[in-house]
Amino acid sequence: MEWLWLLVLLLVVLGVLGMALPALPGVPLLFAGLLLGAWIDDFVLVSVTT
């Protein structure tokens, strides 16, 4: 399961880099990383009310 957190970190870092580099789709990568992180944590920290 820890490799999924590494994937989350990679997606978020690539998403942030994609904000400045036009070759990378920044927003979709960042969104995918945050969504995957929330899914791994069973949406405990990220919910409708946050």
Steps between C-alpha positions, in 0.01 A plus 500: 500500500795730552575496130163665444605788725818531295284515188292775664815696576627455145170612347478807723860602430451451126176695520670792671780490245239486226371838610824653367599252230264498202593142403335356814125512567526660844142519621395144403814351659451701817132407518579133440759503778267664749212272406719190535625620839146557621393158370789325677398671826132404445408869464546556874686831467337607173122497506203707387533734797868587451 
